[in-house]
PDB file of C-alpha atoms in Angstrom:
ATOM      1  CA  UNK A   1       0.000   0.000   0.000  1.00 86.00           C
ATOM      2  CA  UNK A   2       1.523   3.375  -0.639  1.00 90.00           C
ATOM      3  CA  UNK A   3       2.536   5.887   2.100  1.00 94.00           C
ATOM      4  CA  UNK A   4       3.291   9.370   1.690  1.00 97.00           C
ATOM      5  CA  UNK A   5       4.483  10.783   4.878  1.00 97.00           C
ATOM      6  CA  UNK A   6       5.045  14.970   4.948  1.00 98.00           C
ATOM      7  CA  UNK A   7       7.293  16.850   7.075  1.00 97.00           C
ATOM      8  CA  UNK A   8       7.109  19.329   9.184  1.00 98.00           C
ATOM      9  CA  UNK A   9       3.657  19.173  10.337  1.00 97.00           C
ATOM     10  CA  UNK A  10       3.240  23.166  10.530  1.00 98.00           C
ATOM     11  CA  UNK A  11       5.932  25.994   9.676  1.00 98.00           C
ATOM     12  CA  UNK A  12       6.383  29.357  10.874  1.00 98.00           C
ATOM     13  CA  UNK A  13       8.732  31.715   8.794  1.00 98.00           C
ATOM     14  CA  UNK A  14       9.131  35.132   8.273  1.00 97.00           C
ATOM     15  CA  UNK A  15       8.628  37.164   5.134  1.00 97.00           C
ATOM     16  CA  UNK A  16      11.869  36.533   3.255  1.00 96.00           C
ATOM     17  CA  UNK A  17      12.837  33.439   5.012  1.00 97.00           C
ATOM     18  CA  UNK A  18      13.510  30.674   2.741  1.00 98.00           C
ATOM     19  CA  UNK A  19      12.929  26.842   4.139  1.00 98.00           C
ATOM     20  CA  UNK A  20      11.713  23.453   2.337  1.00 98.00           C
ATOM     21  CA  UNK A  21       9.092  20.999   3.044  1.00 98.00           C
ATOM     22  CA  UNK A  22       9.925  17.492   2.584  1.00 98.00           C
ATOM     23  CA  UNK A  23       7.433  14.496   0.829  1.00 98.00           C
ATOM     24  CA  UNK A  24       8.900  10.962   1.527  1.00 98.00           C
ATOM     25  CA  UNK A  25       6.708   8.339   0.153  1.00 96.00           C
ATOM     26  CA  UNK A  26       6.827   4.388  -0.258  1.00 94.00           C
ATOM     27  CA  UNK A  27       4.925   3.415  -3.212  1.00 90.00           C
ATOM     28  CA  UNK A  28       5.216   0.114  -6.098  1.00 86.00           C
ATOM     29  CA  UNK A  29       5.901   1.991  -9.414  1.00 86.00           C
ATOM     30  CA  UNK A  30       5.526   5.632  -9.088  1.00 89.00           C
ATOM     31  CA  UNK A  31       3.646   6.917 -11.731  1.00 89.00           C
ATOM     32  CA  UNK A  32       3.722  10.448 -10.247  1.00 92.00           C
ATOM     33  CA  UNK A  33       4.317  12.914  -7.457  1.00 95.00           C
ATOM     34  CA  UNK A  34       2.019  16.104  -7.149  1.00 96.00           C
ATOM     35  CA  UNK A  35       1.881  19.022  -5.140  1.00 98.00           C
ATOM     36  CA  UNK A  36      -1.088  20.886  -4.348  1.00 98.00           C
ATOM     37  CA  UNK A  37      -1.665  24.280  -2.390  1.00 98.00           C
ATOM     38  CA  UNK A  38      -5.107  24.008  -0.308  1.00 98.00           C
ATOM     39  CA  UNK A  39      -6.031  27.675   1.240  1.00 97.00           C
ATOM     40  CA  UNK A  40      -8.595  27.632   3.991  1.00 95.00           C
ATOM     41  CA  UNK A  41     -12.393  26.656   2.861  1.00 92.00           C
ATOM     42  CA  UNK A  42     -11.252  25.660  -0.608  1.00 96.00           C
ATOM     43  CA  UNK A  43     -10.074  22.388  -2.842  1.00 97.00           C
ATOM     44  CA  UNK A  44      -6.544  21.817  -3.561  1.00 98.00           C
ATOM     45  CA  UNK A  45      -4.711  23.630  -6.186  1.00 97.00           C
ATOM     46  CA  UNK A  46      -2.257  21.588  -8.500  1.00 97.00           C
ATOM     47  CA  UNK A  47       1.105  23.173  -8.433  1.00 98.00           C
ATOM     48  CA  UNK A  48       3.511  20.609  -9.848  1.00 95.00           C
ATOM     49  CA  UNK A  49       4.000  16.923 -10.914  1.00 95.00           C
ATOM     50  CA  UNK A  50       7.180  15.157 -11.184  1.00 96.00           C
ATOM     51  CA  UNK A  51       7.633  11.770 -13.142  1.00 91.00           C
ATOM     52  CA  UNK A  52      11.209  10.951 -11.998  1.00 92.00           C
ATOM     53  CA  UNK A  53      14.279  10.976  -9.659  1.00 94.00           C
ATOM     54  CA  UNK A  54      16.238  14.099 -10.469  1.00 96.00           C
ATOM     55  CA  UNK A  55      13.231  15.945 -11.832  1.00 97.00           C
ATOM     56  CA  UNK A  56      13.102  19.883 -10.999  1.00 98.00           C
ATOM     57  CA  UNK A  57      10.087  22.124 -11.748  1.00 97.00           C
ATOM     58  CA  UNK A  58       9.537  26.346 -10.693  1.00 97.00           C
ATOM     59  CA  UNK A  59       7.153  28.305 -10.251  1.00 95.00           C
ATOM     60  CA  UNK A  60       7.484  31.613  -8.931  1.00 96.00           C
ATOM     61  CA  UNK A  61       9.037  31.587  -5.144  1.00 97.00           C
ATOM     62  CA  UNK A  62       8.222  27.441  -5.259  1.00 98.00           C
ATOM     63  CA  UNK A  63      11.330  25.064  -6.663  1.00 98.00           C
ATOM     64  CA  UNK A  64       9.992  21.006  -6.274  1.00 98.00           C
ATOM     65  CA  UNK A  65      12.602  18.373  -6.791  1.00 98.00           C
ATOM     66  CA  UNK A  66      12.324  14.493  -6.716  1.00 97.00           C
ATOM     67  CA  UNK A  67      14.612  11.832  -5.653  1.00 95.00           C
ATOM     68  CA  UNK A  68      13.458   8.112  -5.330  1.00 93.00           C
ATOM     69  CA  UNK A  69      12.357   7.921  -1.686  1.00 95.00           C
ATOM     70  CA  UNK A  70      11.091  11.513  -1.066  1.00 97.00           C
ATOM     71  CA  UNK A  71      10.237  14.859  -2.798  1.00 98.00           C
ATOM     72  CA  UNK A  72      11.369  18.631  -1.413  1.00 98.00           C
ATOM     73  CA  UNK A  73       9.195  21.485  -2.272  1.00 98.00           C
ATOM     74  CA  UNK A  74      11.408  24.550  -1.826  1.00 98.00           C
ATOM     75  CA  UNK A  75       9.945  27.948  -0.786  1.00 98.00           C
ATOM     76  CA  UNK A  76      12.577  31.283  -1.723  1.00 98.00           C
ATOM     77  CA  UNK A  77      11.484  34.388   0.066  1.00 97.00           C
ATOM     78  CA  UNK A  78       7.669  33.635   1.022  1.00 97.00           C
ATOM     79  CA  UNK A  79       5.890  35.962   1.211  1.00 98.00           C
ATOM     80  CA  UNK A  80       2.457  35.987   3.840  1.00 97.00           C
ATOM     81  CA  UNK A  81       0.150  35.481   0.633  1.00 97.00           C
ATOM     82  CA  UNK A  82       2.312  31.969   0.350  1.00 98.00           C
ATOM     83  CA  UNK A  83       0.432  31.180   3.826  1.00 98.00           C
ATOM     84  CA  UNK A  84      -1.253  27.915   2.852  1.00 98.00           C
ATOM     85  CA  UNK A  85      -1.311  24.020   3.655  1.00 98.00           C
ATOM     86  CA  UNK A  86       0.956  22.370   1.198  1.00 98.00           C
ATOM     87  CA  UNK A  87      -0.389  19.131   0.690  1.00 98.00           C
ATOM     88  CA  UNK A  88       1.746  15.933  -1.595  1.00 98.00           C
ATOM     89  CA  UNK A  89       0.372  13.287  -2.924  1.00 97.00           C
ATOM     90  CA  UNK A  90       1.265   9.951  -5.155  1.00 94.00           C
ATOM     91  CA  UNK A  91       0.063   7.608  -8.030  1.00 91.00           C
ATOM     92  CA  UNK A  92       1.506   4.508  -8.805  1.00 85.00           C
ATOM     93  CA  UNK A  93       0.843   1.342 -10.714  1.00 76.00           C
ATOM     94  CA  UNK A  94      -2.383   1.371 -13.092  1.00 70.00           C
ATOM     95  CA  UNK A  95      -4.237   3.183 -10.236  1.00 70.00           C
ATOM     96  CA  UNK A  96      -5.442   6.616 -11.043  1.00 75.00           C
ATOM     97  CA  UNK A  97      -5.891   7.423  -7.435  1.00 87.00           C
ATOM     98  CA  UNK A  98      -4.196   9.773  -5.971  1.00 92.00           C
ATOM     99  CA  UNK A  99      -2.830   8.873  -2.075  1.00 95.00           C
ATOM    100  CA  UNK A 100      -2.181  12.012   0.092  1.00 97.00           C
ATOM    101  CA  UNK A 101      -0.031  13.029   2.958  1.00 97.00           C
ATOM    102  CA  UNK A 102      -1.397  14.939   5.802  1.00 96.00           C
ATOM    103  CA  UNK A 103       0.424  18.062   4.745  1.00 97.00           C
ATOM    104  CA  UNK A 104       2.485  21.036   5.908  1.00 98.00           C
ATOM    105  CA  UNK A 105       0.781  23.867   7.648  1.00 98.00           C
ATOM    106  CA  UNK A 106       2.643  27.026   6.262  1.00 98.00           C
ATOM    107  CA  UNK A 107       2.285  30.400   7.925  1.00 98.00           C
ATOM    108  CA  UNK A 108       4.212  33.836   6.716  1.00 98.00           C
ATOM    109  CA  UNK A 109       4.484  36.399   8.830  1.00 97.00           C
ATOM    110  CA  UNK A 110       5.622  40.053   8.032  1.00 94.00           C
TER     111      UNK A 110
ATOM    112  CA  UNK B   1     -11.871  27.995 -18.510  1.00 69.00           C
ATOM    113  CA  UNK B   2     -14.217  27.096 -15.669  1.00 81.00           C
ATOM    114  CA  UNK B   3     -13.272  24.840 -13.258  1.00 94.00           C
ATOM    115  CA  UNK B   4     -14.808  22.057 -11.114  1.00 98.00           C
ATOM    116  CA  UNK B   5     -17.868  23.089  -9.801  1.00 98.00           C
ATOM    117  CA  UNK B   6     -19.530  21.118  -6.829  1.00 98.00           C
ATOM    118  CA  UNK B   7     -22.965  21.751  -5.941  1.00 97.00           C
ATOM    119  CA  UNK B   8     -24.248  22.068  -3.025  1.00 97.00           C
ATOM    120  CA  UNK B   9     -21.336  23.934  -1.296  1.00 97.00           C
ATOM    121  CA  UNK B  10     -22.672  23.090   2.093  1.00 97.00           C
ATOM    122  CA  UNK B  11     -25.309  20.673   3.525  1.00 97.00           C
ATOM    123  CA  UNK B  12     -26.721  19.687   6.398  1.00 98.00           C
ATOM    124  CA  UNK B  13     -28.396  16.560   7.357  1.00 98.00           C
ATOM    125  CA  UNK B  14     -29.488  14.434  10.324  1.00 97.00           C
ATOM    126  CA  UNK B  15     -28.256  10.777  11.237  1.00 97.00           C
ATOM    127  CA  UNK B  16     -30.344   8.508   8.917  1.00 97.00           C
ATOM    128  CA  UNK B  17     -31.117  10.769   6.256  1.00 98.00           C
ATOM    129  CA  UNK B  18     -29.054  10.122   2.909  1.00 98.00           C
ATOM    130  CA  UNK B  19     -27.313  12.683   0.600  1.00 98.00           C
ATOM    131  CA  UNK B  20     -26.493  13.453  -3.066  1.00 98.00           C
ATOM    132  CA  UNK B  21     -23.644  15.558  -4.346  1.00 98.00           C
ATOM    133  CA  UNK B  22     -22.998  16.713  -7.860  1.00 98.00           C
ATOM    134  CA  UNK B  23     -20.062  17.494  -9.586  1.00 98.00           C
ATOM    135  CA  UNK B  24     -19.306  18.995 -12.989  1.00 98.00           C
ATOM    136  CA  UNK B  25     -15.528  18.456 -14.253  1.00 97.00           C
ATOM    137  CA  UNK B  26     -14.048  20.688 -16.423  1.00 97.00           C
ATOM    138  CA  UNK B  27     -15.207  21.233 -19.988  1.00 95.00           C
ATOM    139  CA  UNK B  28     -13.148  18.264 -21.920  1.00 93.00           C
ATOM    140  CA  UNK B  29     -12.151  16.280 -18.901  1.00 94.00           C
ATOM    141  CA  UNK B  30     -13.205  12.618 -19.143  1.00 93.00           C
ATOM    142  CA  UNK B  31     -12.337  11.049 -15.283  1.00 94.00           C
ATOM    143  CA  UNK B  32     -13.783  11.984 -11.726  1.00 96.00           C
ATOM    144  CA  UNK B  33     -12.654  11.282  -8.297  1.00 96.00           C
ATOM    145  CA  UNK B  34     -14.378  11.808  -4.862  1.00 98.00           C
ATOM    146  CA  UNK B  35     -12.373  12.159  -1.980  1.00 98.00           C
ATOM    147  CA  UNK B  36     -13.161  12.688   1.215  1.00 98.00           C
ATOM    148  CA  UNK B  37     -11.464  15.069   4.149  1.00 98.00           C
ATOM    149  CA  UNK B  38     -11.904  15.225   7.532  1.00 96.00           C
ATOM    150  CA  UNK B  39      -9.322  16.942  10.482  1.00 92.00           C
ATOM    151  CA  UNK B  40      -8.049  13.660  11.501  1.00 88.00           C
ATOM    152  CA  UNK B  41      -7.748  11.306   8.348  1.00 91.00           C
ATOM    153  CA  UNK B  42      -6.962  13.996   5.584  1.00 93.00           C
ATOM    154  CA  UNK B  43      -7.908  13.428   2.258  1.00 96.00           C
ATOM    155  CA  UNK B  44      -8.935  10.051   1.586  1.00 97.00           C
ATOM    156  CA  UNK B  45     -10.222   8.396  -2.299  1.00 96.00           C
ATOM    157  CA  UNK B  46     -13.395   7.347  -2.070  1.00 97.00           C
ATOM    158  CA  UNK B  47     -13.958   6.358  -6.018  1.00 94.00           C
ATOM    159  CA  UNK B  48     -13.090   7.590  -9.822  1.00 94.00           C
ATOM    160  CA  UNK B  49     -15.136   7.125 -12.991  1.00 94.00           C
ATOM    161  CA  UNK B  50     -14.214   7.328 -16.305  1.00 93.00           C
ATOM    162  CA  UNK B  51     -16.670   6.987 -19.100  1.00 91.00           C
ATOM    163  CA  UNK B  52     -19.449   6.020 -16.928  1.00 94.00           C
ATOM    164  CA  UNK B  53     -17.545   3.068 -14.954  1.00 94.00           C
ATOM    165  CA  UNK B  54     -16.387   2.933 -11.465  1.00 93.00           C
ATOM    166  CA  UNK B  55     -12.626   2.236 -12.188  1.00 91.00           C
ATOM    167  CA  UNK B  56     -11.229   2.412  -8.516  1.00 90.00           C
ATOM    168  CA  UNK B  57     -13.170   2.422  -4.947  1.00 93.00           C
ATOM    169  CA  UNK B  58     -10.980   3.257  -1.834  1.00 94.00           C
ATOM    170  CA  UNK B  59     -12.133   1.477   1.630  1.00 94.00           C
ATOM    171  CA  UNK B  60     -15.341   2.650   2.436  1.00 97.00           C
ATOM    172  CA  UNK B  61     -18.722   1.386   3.475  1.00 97.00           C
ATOM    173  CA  UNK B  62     -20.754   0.075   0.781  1.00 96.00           C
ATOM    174  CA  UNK B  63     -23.312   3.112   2.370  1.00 98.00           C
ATOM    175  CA  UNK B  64     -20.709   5.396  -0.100  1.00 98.00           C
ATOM    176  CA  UNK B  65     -22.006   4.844  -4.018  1.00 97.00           C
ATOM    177  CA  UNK B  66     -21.429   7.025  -7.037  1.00 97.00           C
ATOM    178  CA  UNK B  67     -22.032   7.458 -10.847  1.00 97.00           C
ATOM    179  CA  UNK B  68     -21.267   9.335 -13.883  1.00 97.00           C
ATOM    180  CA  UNK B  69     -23.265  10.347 -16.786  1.00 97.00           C
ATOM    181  CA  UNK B  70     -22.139  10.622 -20.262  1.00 96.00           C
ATOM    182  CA  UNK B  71     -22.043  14.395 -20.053  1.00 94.00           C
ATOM    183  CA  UNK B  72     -19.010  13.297 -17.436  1.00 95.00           C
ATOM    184  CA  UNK B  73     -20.875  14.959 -14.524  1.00 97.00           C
ATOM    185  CA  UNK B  74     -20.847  12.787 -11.736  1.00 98.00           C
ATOM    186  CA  UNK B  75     -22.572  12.310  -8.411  1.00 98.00           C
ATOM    187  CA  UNK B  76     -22.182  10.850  -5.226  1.00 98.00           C
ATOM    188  CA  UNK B  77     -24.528   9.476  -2.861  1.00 98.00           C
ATOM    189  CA  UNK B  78     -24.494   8.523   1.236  1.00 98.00           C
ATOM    190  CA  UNK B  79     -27.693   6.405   2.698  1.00 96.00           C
ATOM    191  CA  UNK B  80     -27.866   6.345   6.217  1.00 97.00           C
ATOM    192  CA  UNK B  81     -25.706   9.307   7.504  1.00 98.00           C
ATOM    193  CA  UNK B  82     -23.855   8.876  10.194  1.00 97.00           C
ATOM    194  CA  UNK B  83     -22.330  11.476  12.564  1.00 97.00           C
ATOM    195  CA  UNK B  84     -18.790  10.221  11.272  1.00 96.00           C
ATOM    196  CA  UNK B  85     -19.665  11.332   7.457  1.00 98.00           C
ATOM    197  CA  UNK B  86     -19.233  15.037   8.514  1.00 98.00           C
ATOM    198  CA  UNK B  87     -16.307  16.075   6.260  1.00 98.00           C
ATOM    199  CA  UNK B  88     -15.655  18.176   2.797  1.00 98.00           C
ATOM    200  CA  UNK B  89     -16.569  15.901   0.084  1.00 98.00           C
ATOM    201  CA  UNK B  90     -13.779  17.340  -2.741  1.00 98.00           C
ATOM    202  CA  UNK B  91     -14.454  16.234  -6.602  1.00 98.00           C
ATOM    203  CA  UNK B  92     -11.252  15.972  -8.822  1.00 97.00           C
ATOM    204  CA  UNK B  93     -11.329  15.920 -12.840  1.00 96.00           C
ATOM    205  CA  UNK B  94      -8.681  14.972 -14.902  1.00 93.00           C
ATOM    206  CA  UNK B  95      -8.135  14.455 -18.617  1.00 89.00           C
ATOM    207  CA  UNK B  96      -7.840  11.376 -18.510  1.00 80.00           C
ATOM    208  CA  UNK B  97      -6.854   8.057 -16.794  1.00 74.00           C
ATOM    209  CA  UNK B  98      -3.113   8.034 -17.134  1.00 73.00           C
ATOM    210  CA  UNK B  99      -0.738   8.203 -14.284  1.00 66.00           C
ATOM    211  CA  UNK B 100       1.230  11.403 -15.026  1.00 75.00           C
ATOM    212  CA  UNK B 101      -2.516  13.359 -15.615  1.00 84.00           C
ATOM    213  CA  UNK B 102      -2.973  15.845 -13.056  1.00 91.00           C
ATOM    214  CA  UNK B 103      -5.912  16.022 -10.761  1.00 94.00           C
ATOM    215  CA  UNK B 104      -7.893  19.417 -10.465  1.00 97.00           C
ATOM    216  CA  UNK B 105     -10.502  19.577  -7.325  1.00 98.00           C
ATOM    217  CA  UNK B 106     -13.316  21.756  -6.928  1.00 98.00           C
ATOM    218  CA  UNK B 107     -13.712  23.860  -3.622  1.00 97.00           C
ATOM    219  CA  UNK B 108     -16.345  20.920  -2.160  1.00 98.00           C
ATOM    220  CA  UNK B 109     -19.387  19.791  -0.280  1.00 98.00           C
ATOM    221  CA  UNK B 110     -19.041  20.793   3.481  1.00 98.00           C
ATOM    222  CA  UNK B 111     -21.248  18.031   5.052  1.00 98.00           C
ATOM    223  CA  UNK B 112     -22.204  18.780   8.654  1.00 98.00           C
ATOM    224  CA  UNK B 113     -24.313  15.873  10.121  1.00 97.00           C
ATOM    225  CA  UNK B 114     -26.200  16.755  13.457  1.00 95.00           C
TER     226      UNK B 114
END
């Protein structure tokens, strides 16, 4: 069965402060690892998906790399609007379903 | 583009009663998911169609049912609430079935059970 554990369980930085959030997950043939940004009263919103080990994608502040046992979303000089729960989540095999971690409570403060 | 729209955005029901949640995917996207979240399991699958089947179910009580009509809307349905089924029902579209395809949600059901 695959696990997806996420780490720190809640982060407190100040504006400008870079830090990472790490993803480690145990999974039979990854199909894919995806990030999502869930704000407060709202659904998850895809940021990234990575296929394979070595894999790097951006997007503004947000850098995610991959290695084979555990993923690293990187956040460069948050800002308080990056204040969200950062949630990651895996596919693997033929399933389509997508298996979650509890996520990373992020808080920005000025 | 519109996005996933869930309808209603929040319910509430009595132990007993049962429940039926829609979900419109976006415009071109061919598979659904349900998943459901609560505080202290997160989010957890509860099923995915594509094309009108039921390809996956996660574990949960046969009281948990779903379909999808050939427009790719899809619904979900809970018979006998119970005050455990309090959570935010989330529907995800996606393109299609393949692993690497991308899951978008909508914002969700809240589902408050008194």
């Amino acid at each position: 069965e695959d696990q997806v554990t996420q780490s720190p369980e809640a982060l407190r930085l100040q504006e400008g402060e870079s830090s990472s959030l790490n993803c480690s997950y145990t999974v039979s043939g990854l199909r894919g690892l995806f990030w999502y940004r869930q704000d407060p009263g709202k659904g998850p919103e895809f940021l990234f998906t990575l296929y394979s080990a070595g894999e790097e994608k951006e997007k503004e502040r947000l850098k995610a790399t991959l290695t084979k046992k555990e993923s690293f979303l990187h956040i460069t000089a948050p800002k308080p609007e990056d204040s969200a729960t950062y949630l990651c989540a895996v596919k693997s095999g033929t399933a389509s379903k997508l298996t979650f971690g509890t996520g990373t409570r992020l808080q920005v403060t000025l | 583009k519109a996005g996933v729209t869930q309808t209603p955005r929040y319910l509430i029901k009595t132990r007993g009663q049962q429940v039926t949640l829609s979900c419109s995917p976006i415009s071109g996207h061919r598979s659904v998911s349900w998943y459901q979240q609560t505080p202290g399991q997160g989010l957890q699958f509860l099923f995915e169609y594509f094309s009108e089947t039921q390809r996956n179910k996660g574990n949960f009580p046969g009281r948990f049912s779903g379909r999808q009509f050939s427009n790719s809307r899809s619904e979900m349905n809970v018979s006998t609430l119970e005050l455990g089924d309090s959570a935010l029902y989330l529907c995800a579209s996606s393109l299609g079935v393949q692993g690497n395809q991308p899951q978008h949600f909508g914002d969700g059901t809240r589902l408050s059970i008194l």
